[in-house]
PDB file of C-alpha atoms and ligand atoms in Angstrom:
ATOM      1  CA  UNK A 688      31.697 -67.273 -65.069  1.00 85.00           C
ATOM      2  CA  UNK A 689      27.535 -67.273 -65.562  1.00 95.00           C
ATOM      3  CA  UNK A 690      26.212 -68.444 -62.408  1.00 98.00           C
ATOM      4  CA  UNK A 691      23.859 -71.862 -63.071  1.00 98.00           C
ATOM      5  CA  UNK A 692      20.282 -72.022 -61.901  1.00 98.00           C
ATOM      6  CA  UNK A 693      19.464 -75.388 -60.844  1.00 98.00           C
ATOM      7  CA  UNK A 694      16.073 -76.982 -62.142  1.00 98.00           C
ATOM      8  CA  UNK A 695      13.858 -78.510 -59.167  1.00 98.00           C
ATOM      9  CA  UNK A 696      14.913 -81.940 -59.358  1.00 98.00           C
ATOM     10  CA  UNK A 697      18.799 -81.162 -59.445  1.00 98.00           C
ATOM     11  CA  UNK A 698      18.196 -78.880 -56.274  1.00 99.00           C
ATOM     12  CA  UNK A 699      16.758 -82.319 -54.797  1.00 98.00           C
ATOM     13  CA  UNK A 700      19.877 -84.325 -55.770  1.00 98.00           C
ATOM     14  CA  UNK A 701      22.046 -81.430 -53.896  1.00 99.00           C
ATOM     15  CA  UNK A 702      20.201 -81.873 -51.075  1.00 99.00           C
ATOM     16  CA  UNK A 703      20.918 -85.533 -51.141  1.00 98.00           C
ATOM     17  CA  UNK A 704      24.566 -84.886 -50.941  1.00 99.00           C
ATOM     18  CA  UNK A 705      24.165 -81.820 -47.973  1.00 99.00           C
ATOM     19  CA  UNK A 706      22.458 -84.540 -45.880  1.00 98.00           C
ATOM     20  CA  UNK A 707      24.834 -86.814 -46.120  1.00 98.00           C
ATOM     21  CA  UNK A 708      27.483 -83.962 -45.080  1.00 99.00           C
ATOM     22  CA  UNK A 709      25.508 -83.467 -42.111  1.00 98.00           C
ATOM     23  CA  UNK A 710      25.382 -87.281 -41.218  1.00 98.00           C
ATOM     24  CA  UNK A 711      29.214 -87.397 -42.211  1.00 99.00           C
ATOM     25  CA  UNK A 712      29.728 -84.574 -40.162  1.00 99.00           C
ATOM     26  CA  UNK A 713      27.352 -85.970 -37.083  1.00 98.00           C
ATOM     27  CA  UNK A 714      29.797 -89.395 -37.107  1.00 98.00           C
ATOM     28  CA  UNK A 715      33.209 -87.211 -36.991  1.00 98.00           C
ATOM     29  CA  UNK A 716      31.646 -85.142 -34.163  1.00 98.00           C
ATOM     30  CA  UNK A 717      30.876 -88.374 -31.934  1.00 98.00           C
ATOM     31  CA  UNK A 718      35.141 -88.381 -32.101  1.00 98.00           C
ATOM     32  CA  UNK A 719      35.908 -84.611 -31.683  1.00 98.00           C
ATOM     33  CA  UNK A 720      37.452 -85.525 -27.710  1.00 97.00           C
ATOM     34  CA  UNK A 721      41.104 -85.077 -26.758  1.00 98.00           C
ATOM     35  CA  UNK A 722      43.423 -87.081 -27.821  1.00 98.00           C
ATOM     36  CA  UNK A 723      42.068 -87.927 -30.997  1.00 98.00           C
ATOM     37  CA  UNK A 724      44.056 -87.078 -34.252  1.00 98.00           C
ATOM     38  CA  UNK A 725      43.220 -84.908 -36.549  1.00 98.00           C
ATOM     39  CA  UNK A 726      44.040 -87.965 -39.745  1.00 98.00           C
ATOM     40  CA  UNK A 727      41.217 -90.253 -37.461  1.00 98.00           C
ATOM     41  CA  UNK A 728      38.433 -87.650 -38.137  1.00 99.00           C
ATOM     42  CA  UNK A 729      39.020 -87.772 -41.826  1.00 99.00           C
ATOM     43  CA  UNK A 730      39.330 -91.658 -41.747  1.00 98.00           C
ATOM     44  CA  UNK A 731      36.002 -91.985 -40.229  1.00 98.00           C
ATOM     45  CA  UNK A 732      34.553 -89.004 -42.938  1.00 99.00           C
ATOM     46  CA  UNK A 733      35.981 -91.331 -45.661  1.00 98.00           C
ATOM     47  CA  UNK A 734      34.633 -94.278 -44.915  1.00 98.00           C
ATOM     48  CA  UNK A 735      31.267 -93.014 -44.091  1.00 99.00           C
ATOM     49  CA  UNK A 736      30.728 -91.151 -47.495  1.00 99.00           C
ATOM     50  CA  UNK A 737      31.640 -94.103 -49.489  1.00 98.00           C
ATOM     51  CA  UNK A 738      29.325 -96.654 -47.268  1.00 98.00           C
ATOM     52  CA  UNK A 739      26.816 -94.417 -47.970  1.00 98.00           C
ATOM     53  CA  UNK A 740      27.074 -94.341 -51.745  1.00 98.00           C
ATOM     54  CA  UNK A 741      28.951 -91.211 -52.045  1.00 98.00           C
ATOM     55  CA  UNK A 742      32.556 -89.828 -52.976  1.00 98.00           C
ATOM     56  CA  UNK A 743      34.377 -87.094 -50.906  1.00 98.00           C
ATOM     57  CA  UNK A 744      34.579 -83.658 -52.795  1.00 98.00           C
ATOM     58  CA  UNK A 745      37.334 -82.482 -51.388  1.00 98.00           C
ATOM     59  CA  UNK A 746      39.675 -85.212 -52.164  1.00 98.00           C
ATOM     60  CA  UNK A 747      42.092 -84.648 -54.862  1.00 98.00           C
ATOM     61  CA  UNK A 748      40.077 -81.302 -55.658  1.00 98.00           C
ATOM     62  CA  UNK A 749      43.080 -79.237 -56.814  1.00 97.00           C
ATOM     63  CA  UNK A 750      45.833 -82.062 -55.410  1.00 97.00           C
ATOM     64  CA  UNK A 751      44.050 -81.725 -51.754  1.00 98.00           C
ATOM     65  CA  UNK A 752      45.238 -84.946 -50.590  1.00 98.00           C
ATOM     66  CA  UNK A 753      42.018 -85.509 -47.415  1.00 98.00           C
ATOM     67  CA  UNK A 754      38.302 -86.014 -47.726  1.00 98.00           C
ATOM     68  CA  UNK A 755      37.741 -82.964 -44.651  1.00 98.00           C
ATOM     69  CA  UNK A 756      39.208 -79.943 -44.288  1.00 98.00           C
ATOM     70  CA  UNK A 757      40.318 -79.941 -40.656  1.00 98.00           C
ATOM     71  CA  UNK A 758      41.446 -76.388 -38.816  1.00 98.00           C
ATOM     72  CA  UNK A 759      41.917 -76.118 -35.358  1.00 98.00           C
ATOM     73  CA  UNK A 760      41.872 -72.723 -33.373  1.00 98.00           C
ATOM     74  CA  UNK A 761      43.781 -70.543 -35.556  1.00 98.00           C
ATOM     75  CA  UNK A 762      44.121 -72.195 -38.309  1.00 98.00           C
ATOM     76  CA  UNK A 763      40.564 -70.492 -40.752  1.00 98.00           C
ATOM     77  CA  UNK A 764      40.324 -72.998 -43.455  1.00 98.00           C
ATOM     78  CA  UNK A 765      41.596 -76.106 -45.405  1.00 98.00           C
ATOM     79  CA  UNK A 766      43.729 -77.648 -42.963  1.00 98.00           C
ATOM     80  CA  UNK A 767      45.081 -80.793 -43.869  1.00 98.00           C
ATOM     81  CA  UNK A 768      44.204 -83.700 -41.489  1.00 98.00           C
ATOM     82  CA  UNK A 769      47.300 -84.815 -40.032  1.00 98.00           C
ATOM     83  CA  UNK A 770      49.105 -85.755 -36.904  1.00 98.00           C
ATOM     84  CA  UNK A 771      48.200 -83.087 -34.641  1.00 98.00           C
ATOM     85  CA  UNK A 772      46.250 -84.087 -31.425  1.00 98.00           C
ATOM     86  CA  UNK A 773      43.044 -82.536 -30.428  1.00 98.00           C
ATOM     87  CA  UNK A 774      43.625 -81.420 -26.895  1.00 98.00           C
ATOM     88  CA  UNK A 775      41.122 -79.658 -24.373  1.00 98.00           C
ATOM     89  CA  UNK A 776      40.300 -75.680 -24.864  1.00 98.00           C
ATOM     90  CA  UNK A 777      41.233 -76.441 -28.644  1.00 98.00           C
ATOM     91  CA  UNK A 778      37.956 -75.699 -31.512  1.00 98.00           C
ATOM     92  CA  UNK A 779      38.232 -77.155 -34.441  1.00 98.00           C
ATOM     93  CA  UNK A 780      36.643 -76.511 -37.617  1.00 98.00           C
ATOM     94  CA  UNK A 781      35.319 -79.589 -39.585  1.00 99.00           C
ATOM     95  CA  UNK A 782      34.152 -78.659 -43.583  1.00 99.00           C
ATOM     96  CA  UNK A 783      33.105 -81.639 -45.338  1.00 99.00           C
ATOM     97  CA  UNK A 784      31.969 -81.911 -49.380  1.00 98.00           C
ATOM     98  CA  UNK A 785      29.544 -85.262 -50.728  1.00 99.00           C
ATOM     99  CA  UNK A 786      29.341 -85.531 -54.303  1.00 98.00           C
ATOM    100  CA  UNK A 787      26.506 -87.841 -55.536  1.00 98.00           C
ATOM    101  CA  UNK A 788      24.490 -88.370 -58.251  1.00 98.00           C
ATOM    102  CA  UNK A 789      26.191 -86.048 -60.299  1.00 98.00           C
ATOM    103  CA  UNK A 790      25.820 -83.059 -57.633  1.00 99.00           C
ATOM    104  CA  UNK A 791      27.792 -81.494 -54.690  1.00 99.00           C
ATOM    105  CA  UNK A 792      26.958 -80.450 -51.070  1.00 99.00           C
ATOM    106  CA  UNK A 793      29.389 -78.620 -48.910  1.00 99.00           C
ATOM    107  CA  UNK A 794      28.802 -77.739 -45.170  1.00 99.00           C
ATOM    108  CA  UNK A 795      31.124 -76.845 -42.162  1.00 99.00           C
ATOM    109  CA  UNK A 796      30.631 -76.854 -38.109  1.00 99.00           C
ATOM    110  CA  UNK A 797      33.304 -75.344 -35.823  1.00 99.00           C
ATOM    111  CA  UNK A 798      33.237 -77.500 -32.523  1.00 98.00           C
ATOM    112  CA  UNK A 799      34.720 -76.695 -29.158  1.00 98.00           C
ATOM    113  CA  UNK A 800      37.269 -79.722 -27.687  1.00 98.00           C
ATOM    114  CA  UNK A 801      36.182 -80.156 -24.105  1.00 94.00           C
ATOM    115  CA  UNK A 802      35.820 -76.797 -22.065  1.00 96.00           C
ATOM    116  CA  UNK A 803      37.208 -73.774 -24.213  1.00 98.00           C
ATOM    117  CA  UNK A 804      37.689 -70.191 -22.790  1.00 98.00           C
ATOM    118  CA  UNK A 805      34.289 -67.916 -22.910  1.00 98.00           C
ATOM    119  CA  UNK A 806      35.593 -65.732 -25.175  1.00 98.00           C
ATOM    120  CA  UNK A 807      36.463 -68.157 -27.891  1.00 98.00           C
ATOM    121  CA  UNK A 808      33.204 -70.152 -27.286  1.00 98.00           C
ATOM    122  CA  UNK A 809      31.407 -66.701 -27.755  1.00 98.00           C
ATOM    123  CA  UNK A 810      33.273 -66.605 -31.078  1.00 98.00           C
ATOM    124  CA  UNK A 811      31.757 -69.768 -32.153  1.00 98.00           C
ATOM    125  CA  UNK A 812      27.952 -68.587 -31.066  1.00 98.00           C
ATOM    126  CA  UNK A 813      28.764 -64.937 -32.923  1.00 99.00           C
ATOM    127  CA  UNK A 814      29.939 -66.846 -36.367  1.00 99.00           C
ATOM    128  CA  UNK A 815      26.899 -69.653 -36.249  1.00 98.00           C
ATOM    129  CA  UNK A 816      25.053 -66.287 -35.306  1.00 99.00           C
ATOM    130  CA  UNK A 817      26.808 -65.048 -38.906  1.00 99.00           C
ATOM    131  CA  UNK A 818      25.214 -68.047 -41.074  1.00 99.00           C
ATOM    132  CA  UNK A 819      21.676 -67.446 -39.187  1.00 98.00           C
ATOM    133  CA  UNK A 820      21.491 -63.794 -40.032  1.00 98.00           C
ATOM    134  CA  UNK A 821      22.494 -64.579 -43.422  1.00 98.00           C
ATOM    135  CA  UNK A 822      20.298 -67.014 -43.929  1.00 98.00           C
ATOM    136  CA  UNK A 823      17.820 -64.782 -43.067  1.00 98.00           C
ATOM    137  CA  UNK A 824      18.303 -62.040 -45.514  1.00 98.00           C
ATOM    138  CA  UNK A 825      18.816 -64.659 -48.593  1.00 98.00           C
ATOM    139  CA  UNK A 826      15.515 -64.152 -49.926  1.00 98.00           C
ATOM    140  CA  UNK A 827      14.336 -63.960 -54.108  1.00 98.00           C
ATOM    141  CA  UNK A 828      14.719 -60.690 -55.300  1.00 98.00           C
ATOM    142  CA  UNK A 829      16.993 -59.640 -52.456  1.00 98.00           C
ATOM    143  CA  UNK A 830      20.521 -58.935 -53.696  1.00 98.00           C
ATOM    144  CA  UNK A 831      24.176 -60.880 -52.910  1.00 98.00           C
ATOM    145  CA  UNK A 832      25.484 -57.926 -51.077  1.00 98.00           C
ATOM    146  CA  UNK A 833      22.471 -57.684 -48.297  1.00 98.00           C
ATOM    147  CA  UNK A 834      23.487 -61.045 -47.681  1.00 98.00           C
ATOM    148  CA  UNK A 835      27.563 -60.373 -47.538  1.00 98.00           C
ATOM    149  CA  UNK A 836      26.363 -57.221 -45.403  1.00 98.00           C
ATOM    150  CA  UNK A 837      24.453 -59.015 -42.867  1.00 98.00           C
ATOM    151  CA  UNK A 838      27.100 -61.467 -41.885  1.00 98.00           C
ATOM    152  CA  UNK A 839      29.635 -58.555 -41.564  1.00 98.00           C
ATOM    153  CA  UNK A 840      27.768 -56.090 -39.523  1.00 98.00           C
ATOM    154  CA  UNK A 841      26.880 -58.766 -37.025  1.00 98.00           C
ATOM    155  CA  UNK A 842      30.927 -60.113 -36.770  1.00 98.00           C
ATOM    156  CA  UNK A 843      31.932 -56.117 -36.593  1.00 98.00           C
ATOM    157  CA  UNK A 844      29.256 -54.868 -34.008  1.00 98.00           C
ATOM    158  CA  UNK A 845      30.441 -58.036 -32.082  1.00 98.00           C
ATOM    159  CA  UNK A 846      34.141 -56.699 -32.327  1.00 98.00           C
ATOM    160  CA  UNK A 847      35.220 -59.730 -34.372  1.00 99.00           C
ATOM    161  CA  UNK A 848      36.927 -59.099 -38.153  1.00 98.00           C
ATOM    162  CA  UNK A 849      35.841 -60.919 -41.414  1.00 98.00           C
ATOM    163  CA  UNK A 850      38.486 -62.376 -43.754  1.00 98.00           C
ATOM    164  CA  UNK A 851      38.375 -61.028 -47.003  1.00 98.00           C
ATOM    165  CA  UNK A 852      40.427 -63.870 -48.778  1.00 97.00           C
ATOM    166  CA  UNK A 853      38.000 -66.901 -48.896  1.00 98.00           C
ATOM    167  CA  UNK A 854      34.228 -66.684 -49.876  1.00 98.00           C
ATOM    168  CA  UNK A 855      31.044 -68.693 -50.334  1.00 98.00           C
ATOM    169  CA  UNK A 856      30.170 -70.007 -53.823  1.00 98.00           C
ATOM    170  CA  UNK A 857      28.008 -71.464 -55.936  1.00 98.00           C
ATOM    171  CA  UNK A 858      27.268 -75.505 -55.624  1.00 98.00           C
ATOM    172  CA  UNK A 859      26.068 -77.411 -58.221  1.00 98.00           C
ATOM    173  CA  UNK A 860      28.146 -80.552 -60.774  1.00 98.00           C
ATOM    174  CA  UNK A 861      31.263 -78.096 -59.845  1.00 98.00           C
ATOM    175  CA  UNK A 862      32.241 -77.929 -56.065  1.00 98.00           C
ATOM    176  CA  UNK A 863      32.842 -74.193 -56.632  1.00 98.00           C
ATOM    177  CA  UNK A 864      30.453 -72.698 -58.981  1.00 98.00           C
ATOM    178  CA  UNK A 865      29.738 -68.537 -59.376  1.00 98.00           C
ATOM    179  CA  UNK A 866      28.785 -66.496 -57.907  1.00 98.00           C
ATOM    180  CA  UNK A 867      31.256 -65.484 -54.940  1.00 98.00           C
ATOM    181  CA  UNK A 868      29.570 -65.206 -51.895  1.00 98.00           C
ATOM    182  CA  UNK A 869      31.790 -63.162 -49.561  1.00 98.00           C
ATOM    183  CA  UNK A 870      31.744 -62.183 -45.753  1.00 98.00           C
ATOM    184  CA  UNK A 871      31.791 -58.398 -46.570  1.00 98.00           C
ATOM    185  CA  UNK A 872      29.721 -56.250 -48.742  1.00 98.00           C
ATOM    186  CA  UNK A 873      27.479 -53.771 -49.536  1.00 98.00           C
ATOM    187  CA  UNK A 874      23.792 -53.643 -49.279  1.00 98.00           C
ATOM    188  CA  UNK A 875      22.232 -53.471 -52.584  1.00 98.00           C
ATOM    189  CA  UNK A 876      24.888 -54.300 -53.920  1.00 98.00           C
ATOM    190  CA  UNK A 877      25.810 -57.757 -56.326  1.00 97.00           C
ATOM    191  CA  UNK A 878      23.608 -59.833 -57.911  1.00 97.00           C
ATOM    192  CA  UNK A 879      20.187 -60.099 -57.486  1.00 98.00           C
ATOM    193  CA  UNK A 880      18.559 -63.428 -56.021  1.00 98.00           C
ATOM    194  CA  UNK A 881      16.918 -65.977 -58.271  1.00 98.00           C
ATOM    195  CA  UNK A 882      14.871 -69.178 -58.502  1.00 98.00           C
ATOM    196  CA  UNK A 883      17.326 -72.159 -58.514  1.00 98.00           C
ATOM    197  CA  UNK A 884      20.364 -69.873 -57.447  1.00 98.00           C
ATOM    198  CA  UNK A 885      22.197 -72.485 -54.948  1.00 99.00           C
ATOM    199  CA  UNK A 886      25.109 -71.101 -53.031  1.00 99.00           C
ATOM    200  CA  UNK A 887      27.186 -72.118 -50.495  1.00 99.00           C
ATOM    201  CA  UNK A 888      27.612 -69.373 -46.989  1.00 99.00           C
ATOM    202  CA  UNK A 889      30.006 -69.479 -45.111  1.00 98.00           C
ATOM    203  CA  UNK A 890      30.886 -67.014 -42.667  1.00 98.00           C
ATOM    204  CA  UNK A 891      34.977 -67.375 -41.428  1.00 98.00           C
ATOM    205  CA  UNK A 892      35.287 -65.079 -38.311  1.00 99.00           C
ATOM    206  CA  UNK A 893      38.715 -64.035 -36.459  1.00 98.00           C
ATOM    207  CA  UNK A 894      38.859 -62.991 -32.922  1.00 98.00           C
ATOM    208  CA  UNK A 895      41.495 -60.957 -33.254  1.00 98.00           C
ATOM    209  CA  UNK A 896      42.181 -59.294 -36.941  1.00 98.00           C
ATOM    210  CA  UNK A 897      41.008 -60.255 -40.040  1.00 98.00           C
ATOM    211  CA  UNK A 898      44.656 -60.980 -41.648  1.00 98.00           C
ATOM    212  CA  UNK A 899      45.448 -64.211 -43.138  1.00 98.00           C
ATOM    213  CA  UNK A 900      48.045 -66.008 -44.660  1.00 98.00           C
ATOM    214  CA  UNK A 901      48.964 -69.608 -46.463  1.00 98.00           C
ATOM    215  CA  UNK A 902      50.890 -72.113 -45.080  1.00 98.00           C
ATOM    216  CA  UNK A 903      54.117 -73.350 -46.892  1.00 97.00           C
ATOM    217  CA  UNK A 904      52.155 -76.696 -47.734  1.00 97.00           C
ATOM    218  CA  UNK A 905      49.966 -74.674 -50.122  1.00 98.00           C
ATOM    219  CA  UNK A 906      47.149 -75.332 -48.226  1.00 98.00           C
ATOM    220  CA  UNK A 907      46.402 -74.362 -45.021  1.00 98.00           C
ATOM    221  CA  UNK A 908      44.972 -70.539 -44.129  1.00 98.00           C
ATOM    222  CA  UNK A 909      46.301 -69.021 -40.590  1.00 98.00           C
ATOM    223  CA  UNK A 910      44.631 -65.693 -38.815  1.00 98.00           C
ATOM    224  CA  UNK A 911      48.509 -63.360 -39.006  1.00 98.00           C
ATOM    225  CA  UNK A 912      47.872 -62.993 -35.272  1.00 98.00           C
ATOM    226  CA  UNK A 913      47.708 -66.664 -34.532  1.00 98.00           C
ATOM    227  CA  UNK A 914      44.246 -65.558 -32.816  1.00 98.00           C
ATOM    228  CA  UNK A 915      41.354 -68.126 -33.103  1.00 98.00           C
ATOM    229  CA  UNK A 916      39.130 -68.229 -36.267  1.00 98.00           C
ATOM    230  CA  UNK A 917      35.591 -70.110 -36.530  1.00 99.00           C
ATOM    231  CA  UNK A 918      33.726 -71.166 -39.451  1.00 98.00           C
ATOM    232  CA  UNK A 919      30.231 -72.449 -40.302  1.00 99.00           C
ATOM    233  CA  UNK A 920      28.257 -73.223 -43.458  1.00 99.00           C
ATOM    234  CA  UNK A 921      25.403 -74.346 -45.073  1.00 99.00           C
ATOM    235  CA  UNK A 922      24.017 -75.117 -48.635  1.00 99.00           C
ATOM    236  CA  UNK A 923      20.867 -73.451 -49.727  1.00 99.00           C
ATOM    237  CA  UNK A 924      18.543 -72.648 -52.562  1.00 99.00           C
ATOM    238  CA  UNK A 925      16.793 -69.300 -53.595  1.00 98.00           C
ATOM    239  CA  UNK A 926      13.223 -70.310 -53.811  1.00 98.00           C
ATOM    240  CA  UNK A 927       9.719 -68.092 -54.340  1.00 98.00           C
ATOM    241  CA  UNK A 928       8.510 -69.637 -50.913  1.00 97.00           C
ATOM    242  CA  UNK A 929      11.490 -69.015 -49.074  1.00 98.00           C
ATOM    243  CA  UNK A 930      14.889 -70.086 -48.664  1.00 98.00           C
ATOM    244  CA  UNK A 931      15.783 -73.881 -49.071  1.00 98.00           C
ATOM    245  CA  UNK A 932      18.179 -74.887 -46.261  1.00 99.00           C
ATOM    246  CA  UNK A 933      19.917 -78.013 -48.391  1.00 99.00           C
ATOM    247  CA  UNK A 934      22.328 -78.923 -45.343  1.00 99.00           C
ATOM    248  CA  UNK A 935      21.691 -79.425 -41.535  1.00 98.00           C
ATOM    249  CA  UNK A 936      22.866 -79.014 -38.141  1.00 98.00           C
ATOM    250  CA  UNK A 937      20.277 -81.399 -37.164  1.00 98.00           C
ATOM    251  CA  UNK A 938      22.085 -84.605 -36.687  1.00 98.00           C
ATOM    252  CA  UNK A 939      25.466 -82.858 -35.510  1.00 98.00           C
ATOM    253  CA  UNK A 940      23.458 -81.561 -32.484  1.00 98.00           C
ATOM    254  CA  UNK A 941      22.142 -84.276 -31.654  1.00 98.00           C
ATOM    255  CA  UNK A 942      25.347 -85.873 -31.298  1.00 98.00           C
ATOM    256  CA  UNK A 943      26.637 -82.808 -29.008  1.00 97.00           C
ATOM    257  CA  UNK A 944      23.479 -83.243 -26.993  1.00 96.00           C
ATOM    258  CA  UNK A 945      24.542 -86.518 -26.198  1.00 94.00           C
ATOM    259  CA  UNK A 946      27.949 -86.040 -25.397  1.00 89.00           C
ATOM    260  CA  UNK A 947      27.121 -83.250 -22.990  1.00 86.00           C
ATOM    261  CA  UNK A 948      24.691 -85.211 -21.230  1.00 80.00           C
TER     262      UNK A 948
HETATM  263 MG1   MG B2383      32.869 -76.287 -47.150  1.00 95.05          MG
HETATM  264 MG1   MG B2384      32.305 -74.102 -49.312  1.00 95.05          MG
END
């Protein structure tokens, strides 16, 4: 697959949708508490994407039947919102997609339920930690592979393991575009960065080892050693000036301000 390069103005529209994953994002975090169930989170998602003029990427992507991806403490990735009750100590990892306008934004925020042990919230600032260094190294002319490198040395040297199975991608009118962006690699390696090249990283980051495995409903990705896992991501654009951070953490801090204080 040829990786697209978005024009100015369609770069604009994608950052239309990130923001609103953000704000969607921001509203489900004012819930994360225990007690709450996992199915309430995606109602609230739902209905906030739609009142806002937007439709939920996720759902029916491939038959997934939920508008957020929902994976608490060991579960990595695309958990389906269900039943289960958030209790205290849990994290939980919240990825949310907006597609508007024609164009997709994808972002993800692992949260901590209530008081969680040091070393898991230390596996939370390590992965966020992850996204920033990577975001740091995705600069024009750079290639794929410093940026792949940067998010594994910093999990490794921390004495955390990367999964190899799930990756980053390209956003864009597809959800998942090219190129794969994963959390291992090679410096100098890959593609090299261009104007318009929009991608989505995402750094997923096990505590224990970096095996995975799928769930019998298809869907759901589980460290082997039932160890925690943590996830964060943002949408961004390759530009001559510097890179384009299309999503935000803005508004979901705010909200955790407020509920610490
Ligand atoms: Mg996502
Ligand atoms: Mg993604």
């Amino acid at each position: 697959m040829a990786i697209i390069y978005k024009t100015d103005e369609e770069v604009e529209l994608i950052r239309s949708s990130s923001l609103l994953v953000g704000k969607t994002l921001a509203e489900v975090a004012k819930s994360i508490k225990p007690g709450v169930r996992t199915s309430e989170l995606d109602k609230i998602a739902e209905q906030f994407i739609c009142d806002h003029g937007g439709k939920p990427s996720f759902k029916g992507y491939n038959g997934f039947p939920a508008t957020l991806c929902v994976s608490v403490n060991s579960v990595v990735v695309h958990g389906i919102p269900g039943d289960e009750v958030l209790t205290e100590g849990d994290i939980v990892s919240v990825d949310c997609g907006v597609f508007m306008n024609g164009f997709h934004g994808d972002s993800a925020y692992t949260f901590e339920v209530g008081p969680v042990k040091p070393e898991v919230s230390n596996l939370l600032k390590v992965t966020k930690e992850c996204l920033t260094k990577a975001l740091e190294t995705a600069e024009l002319g750079r290639r794929l592979g410093d940026v792949s490198y940067a998010v594994q040395e910093h999990a490794e040297r921390n004495g955390y393991s990367v999964v190899r199975e799930l990756v980053g991608h390209g956003v864009g009118r597809n959800l998942h575009e090219a190129p794969e962006v994963p959390n291992f690699g090679k410096r100098g390696s890959g593609p090299v960065l261009q104007k318009g090249l929009v991608i989505a990283i995402e750094p997923m980051i096990n505590l224990g080892k970096k095996g995975v495995r799928t769930e019998r409903d298809g869907w759901t990705i589980r460290t082997l050693d039932k160890m925690p896992s943590a996830h964060f991501e943002h949408t961004v654009c390759i530009k001559p000036e510097g890179l384009d951070v299309l999503s935000t953490f803005e508004y979901i801090e705010e909200v955790l301000i407020e509920n610490s204080n």
